[in-house]
Short mmCIF file of C-alpha atoms in Angstrom, two decimals:
data_model
loop_
_atom_site.label_atom_id
_atom_site.label_comp_id
_atom_site.label_asym_id
_atom_site.label_seq_id
_atom_site.Cartn_x
_atom_site.Cartn_y
_atom_site.Cartn_z
CA MET L 1 8.65 60.84 -80.36
CA SER L 2 9.72 62.68 -77.22
CA GLN L 3 10.72 61.11 -73.88
CA ALA L 4 7.56 62.49 -72.30
CA ASP L 5 5.49 60.56 -74.81
CA LYS L 6 7.32 57.26 -74.03
CA THR L 7 6.78 57.46 -70.25
CA PRO L 8 2.99 57.04 -70.21
CA GLN L 9 3.26 53.98 -72.45
CA ASN L 10 5.85 52.20 -70.22
CA ALA L 11 4.03 52.97 -66.96
CA PRO L 12 1.09 50.66 -67.55
CA GLU L 13 3.42 47.80 -68.53
CA SER L 14 5.41 48.11 -65.30
CA ALA L 15 2.16 48.34 -63.36
CA LEU L 16 0.86 45.19 -65.01
CA GLU L 17 4.12 43.37 -64.29
CA SER L 18 4.17 44.40 -60.61
CA THR L 19 0.45 43.75 -59.87
CA PRO L 20 0.50 39.88 -59.81
CA SER L 21 3.50 39.74 -57.48
CA ALA L 22 1.98 42.32 -55.18
CA ARG L 23 -1.28 40.43 -55.14
CA SER L 24 0.46 37.14 -54.34
CA GLU L 25 2.35 38.76 -51.50
CA THR L 26 -0.87 40.25 -50.18
CA ILE L 27 -2.65 36.87 -50.36
CA GLU L 28 0.24 35.12 -48.61
CA GLY L 29 0.31 37.75 -45.87
CA ALA L 30 -3.43 37.44 -45.31
CA ALA L 31 -3.16 33.67 -45.23
CA ASN L 32 -0.39 33.86 -42.65
CA GLN L 33 -2.43 36.23 -40.54
CA ASN L 34 -5.44 33.93 -40.73
CA LEU L 35 -3.25 30.94 -39.77
CA ASP L 36 -1.80 32.81 -36.82
CA SER L 37 -5.22 33.91 -35.64
CA THR L 38 -6.54 30.36 -36.02
CA LYS L 39 -3.68 29.00 -33.91
CA SER L 40 -4.18 31.64 -31.27
CA GLU L 41 -7.91 30.82 -31.10
CA SER L 42 -7.46 27.05 -31.12
CA ALA L 43 -4.82 27.04 -28.36
CA PRO L 44 -7.14 28.36 -25.63
CA ALA L 45 -9.92 26.12 -26.92
CA ALA L 46 -7.63 23.09 -26.65
CA LYS L 47 -6.63 24.08 -23.14
CA ALA L 48 -10.25 24.61 -22.22
CA GLY L 49 -11.10 21.20 -23.67
CA GLN L 50 -8.38 19.60 -21.58
CA ALA L 51 -9.60 21.43 -18.48
CA THR L 52 -13.20 20.30 -19.01
CA GLN L 53 -12.35 16.63 -19.55
CA THR L 54 -14.20 14.39 -17.13
CA PRO L 55 -11.77 12.80 -14.67
CA LYS L 56 -11.49 9.06 -14.93
CA THR L 57 -13.37 7.13 -12.29
CA PRO L 58 -10.96 4.99 -10.27
CA GLN L 59 -11.56 1.31 -10.78
CA VAL L 60 -12.79 -0.50 -7.68
CA PRO L 61 -10.94 -3.80 -7.26
CA GLN L 62 -13.14 -6.83 -7.60
CA THR L 63 -13.63 -8.92 -4.52
CA ASN L 64 -11.78 -12.22 -4.62
CA HIS L 65 -14.17 -15.11 -5.28
CA LEU L 66 -12.39 -17.32 -2.75
CA ARG L 67 -12.88 -14.61 -0.16
CA ILE L 68 -16.61 -14.49 -0.93
CA LEU L 69 -16.76 -18.29 -0.69
CA PHE L 70 -15.08 -18.12 2.70
CA LEU L 71 -17.01 -15.20 4.16
CA SER L 72 -20.38 -16.53 2.96
CA VAL L 73 -19.62 -20.10 4.18
CA LEU L 74 -19.93 -21.80 0.82
CA TYR L 75 -22.46 -19.17 -0.39
CA SER L 76 -24.99 -20.06 2.30
CA GLY L 77 -24.99 -16.38 3.23
CA LYS L 78 -26.40 -15.61 -0.21
CA SER L 79 -29.68 -17.21 0.80
CA PRO L 80 -32.54 -14.79 0.01
CA LYS L 81 -34.19 -15.56 3.36
CA ALA L 82 -32.54 -15.73 6.79
CA PRO L 83 -28.91 -15.86 5.60
CA GLY L 84 -27.67 -15.94 9.20
CA THR L 85 -29.73 -19.00 10.04
CA ALA L 86 -28.77 -20.68 6.75
CA GLY L 87 -25.10 -20.10 7.48
CA SER L 88 -25.49 -21.38 11.05
CA VAL L 89 -27.25 -24.59 9.98
CA LEU L 90 -24.63 -25.34 7.34
CA SER L 91 -21.90 -24.61 9.87
CA VAL L 92 -23.39 -27.23 12.21
CA PHE L 93 -23.13 -29.91 9.52
CA LEU L 94 -19.60 -28.79 8.63
CA GLY L 95 -18.58 -28.96 12.28
CA LEU L 96 -20.10 -32.33 13.16
CA PRO L 97 -17.24 -34.48 11.77
CA ILE L 98 -14.71 -32.32 13.62
CA LEU L 99 -16.79 -32.47 16.80
CA TYR L 100 -16.89 -36.25 16.50
CA TYR L 101 -13.10 -36.27 16.33
CA SER L 102 -12.45 -33.78 19.15
CA THR L 103 -14.27 -30.94 20.88
CA GLN L 104 -10.95 -29.22 21.53
CA THR L 105 -10.05 -29.35 17.84
CA LEU L 106 -13.36 -27.77 16.91
CA PHE L 107 -12.84 -24.97 19.44
CA LEU L 108 -9.30 -24.27 18.23
CA LEU L 109 -10.43 -24.26 14.60
CA ALA L 110 -13.16 -21.78 15.52
CA LEU L 111 -10.47 -19.48 16.96
CA LEU L 112 -8.28 -19.88 13.87
CA LEU L 113 -11.09 -19.24 11.41
CA GLY L 114 -12.22 -16.31 13.51
CA ALA L 115 -8.79 -14.68 13.22
CA LEU L 116 -8.73 -15.28 9.46
CA ALA L 117 -12.28 -13.94 9.17
CA ILE L 118 -11.36 -10.68 10.94
CA ARG L 119 -8.58 -10.04 8.44
CA ALA L 120 -10.72 -10.97 5.43
CA ILE L 121 -13.63 -8.82 6.58
CA ASP L 122 -11.35 -5.83 7.17
CA ARG L 123 -10.01 -6.10 3.65
CA HIS L 124 -13.48 -6.53 2.16
CA GLU L 125 -14.84 -3.51 4.01
CA GLN L 126 -11.94 -1.38 2.79
CA GLU L 127 -12.77 -2.31 -0.80
CA ALA L 128 -16.58 -2.27 -0.59
CA GLY L 129 -17.01 0.49 1.97
CA ILE L 130 -19.86 -1.41 3.68
CA HIS L 131 -19.81 -2.71 7.25
CA ASP L 132 -21.18 -6.14 8.16
CA GLU L 133 -23.03 -7.10 4.99
CA SER L 134 -25.83 -9.60 5.52
CA TRP L 135 -24.25 -12.28 3.33
CA ILE L 136 -21.13 -12.45 5.52
CA VAL L 137 -21.89 -15.39 7.83
CA ILE L 138 -18.44 -16.69 8.68
CA ASP L 139 -18.99 -15.09 12.10
CA GLU L 140 -22.00 -17.38 12.57
CA LEU L 141 -19.76 -20.37 11.88
CA VAL L 142 -17.28 -19.20 14.52
CA GLY L 143 -20.01 -18.66 17.10
CA VAL L 144 -21.90 -21.90 16.56
CA TRP L 145 -18.68 -23.95 16.52
CA VAL L 146 -17.70 -22.44 19.88
CA ALA L 147 -21.12 -23.35 21.29
CA MET L 148 -20.95 -26.89 19.84
CA ALA L 149 -17.47 -27.47 21.25
CA MET L 150 -18.66 -26.47 24.71
CA ALA L 151 -21.94 -28.42 24.58
CA GLY L 152 -20.29 -31.63 23.37
CA LEU L 153 -21.29 -34.33 20.92
CA SER L 154 -24.94 -35.20 21.47
CA VAL L 155 -28.20 -34.63 19.66
CA LEU L 156 -29.47 -32.43 22.46
CA GLY L 157 -26.14 -30.64 22.84
CA VAL L 158 -25.86 -29.77 19.13
CA ALA L 159 -29.51 -28.70 18.96
CA LEU L 160 -29.16 -26.49 22.03
CA ALA L 161 -25.91 -24.99 20.73
CA LEU L 162 -27.56 -24.02 17.45
CA VAL L 163 -30.82 -22.70 18.89
CA LEU L 164 -29.30 -20.80 21.81
CA PHE L 165 -26.58 -19.31 19.65
CA ARG L 166 -29.16 -17.92 17.24
CA VAL L 167 -31.19 -16.57 20.16
CA PHE L 168 -28.23 -14.68 21.64
CA ASP L 169 -26.95 -13.61 18.23
CA ILE L 170 -30.30 -12.05 17.28
CA TRP L 171 -31.15 -10.74 20.74
CA LYS L 172 -27.63 -9.35 21.39
CA PRO L 173 -27.99 -8.67 25.12
CA SER L 174 -25.43 -6.84 27.27
CA ILE L 175 -21.83 -7.01 26.04
CA ILE L 176 -22.81 -8.83 22.83
CA GLY L 177 -24.82 -5.84 21.64
CA LYS L 178 -22.18 -3.39 22.85
CA ILE L 179 -19.50 -5.09 20.75
CA ASP L 180 -21.82 -5.16 17.75
CA ARG L 181 -22.57 -1.43 18.06
CA ASP L 182 -19.24 0.02 19.12
CA VAL L 183 -16.51 -2.16 17.64
CA LYS L 184 -15.87 -1.56 13.95
CA GLY L 185 -14.33 -3.69 11.25
CA GLY L 186 -13.89 -7.43 11.28
CA LEU L 187 -13.32 -7.56 15.02
CA GLY L 188 -16.79 -6.16 15.62
CA VAL L 189 -18.39 -8.53 13.12
CA VAL L 190 -16.76 -11.65 14.56
CA GLY L 191 -16.43 -10.55 18.19
CA ASP L 192 -20.12 -10.37 19.07
CA ASP L 193 -20.80 -13.81 17.55
CA PHE L 194 -17.85 -15.30 19.42
CA ILE L 195 -19.21 -14.03 22.73
CA ALA L 196 -22.71 -15.19 21.73
CA GLY L 197 -21.23 -18.65 21.13
CA LEU L 198 -19.59 -18.67 24.56
CA VAL L 199 -22.85 -17.67 26.28
CA ALA L 200 -24.81 -20.22 24.23
CA GLY L 201 -22.31 -22.93 25.17
CA ILE L 202 -22.61 -22.13 28.89
CA ALA L 203 -26.39 -22.09 28.67
CA SER L 204 -26.34 -25.40 26.76
CA LEU L 205 -24.20 -27.04 29.45
CA ALA L 206 -26.59 -25.81 32.13
CA LEU L 207 -29.61 -27.23 30.31
CA ILE L 208 -27.83 -30.51 29.58
CA ALA L 209 -26.98 -30.87 33.27
CA LEU L 210 -30.61 -30.16 34.12
CA CYS L 211 -31.77 -32.81 31.63
CA ARG L 212 -29.40 -35.37 33.11
CA TYR L 213 -30.60 -34.53 36.59
CA ALA L 214 -34.17 -35.05 35.38
CA ASN L 215 -33.23 -38.47 33.93
CA ILE L 216 -33.92 -37.56 30.31
CA PRO L 217 -33.78 -40.80 28.26
CA LEU L 218 -30.25 -41.49 26.98
CA ASN L 219 -31.46 -42.10 23.43
CA LEU L 220 -31.18 -38.32 22.99
CA TRP L 221 -27.41 -38.64 23.36
CA LEU L 222 -24.92 -39.93 20.87
CA PHE L 223 -22.46 -40.75 23.67
#
């Protein structure tokens, strides 16, 4: 048999031997290309997913319960009806033992609590973003205590202090209304009630003097 006859027989064998390896290399190359293309496609998608993530909402700090207790005057400001009046009435009963001890002590305590209230209200408004919420009635306590301290310890004096304070606090004439409208923060919340308490105290003293001049029976007075 000649060399030319042997060549055609060996060619198919070499082709058969080389075909599986070539196929495996082709498959591996295609797989690598697919993997690279998958990575290149997933990378922008991942970045896009990160870009479209919803930003986390900042947590609003919860108001301190002791602060609420203080600003609402033992939760009297949470009354569904007339929270200002409810806070004022409770403040009268809270102030009576102090008034019995000393009018000066009651007035000084009103100043101290007023200063603490301004700071507490400022902090609350920074957290809540709301000015002068209706349940905040510590300013009513400050105002009615000022009026009570000026009117003195008597049934008529305490009654006048409460009624006249509420009249001026709701009416807000002259400088009282100006402070309420123009002064922001805790100073504005407490300031108008403090002035209302001063005016109510002066008016109470005037009416008490008038009642004494008119010989009102002394059984209206505690002392």
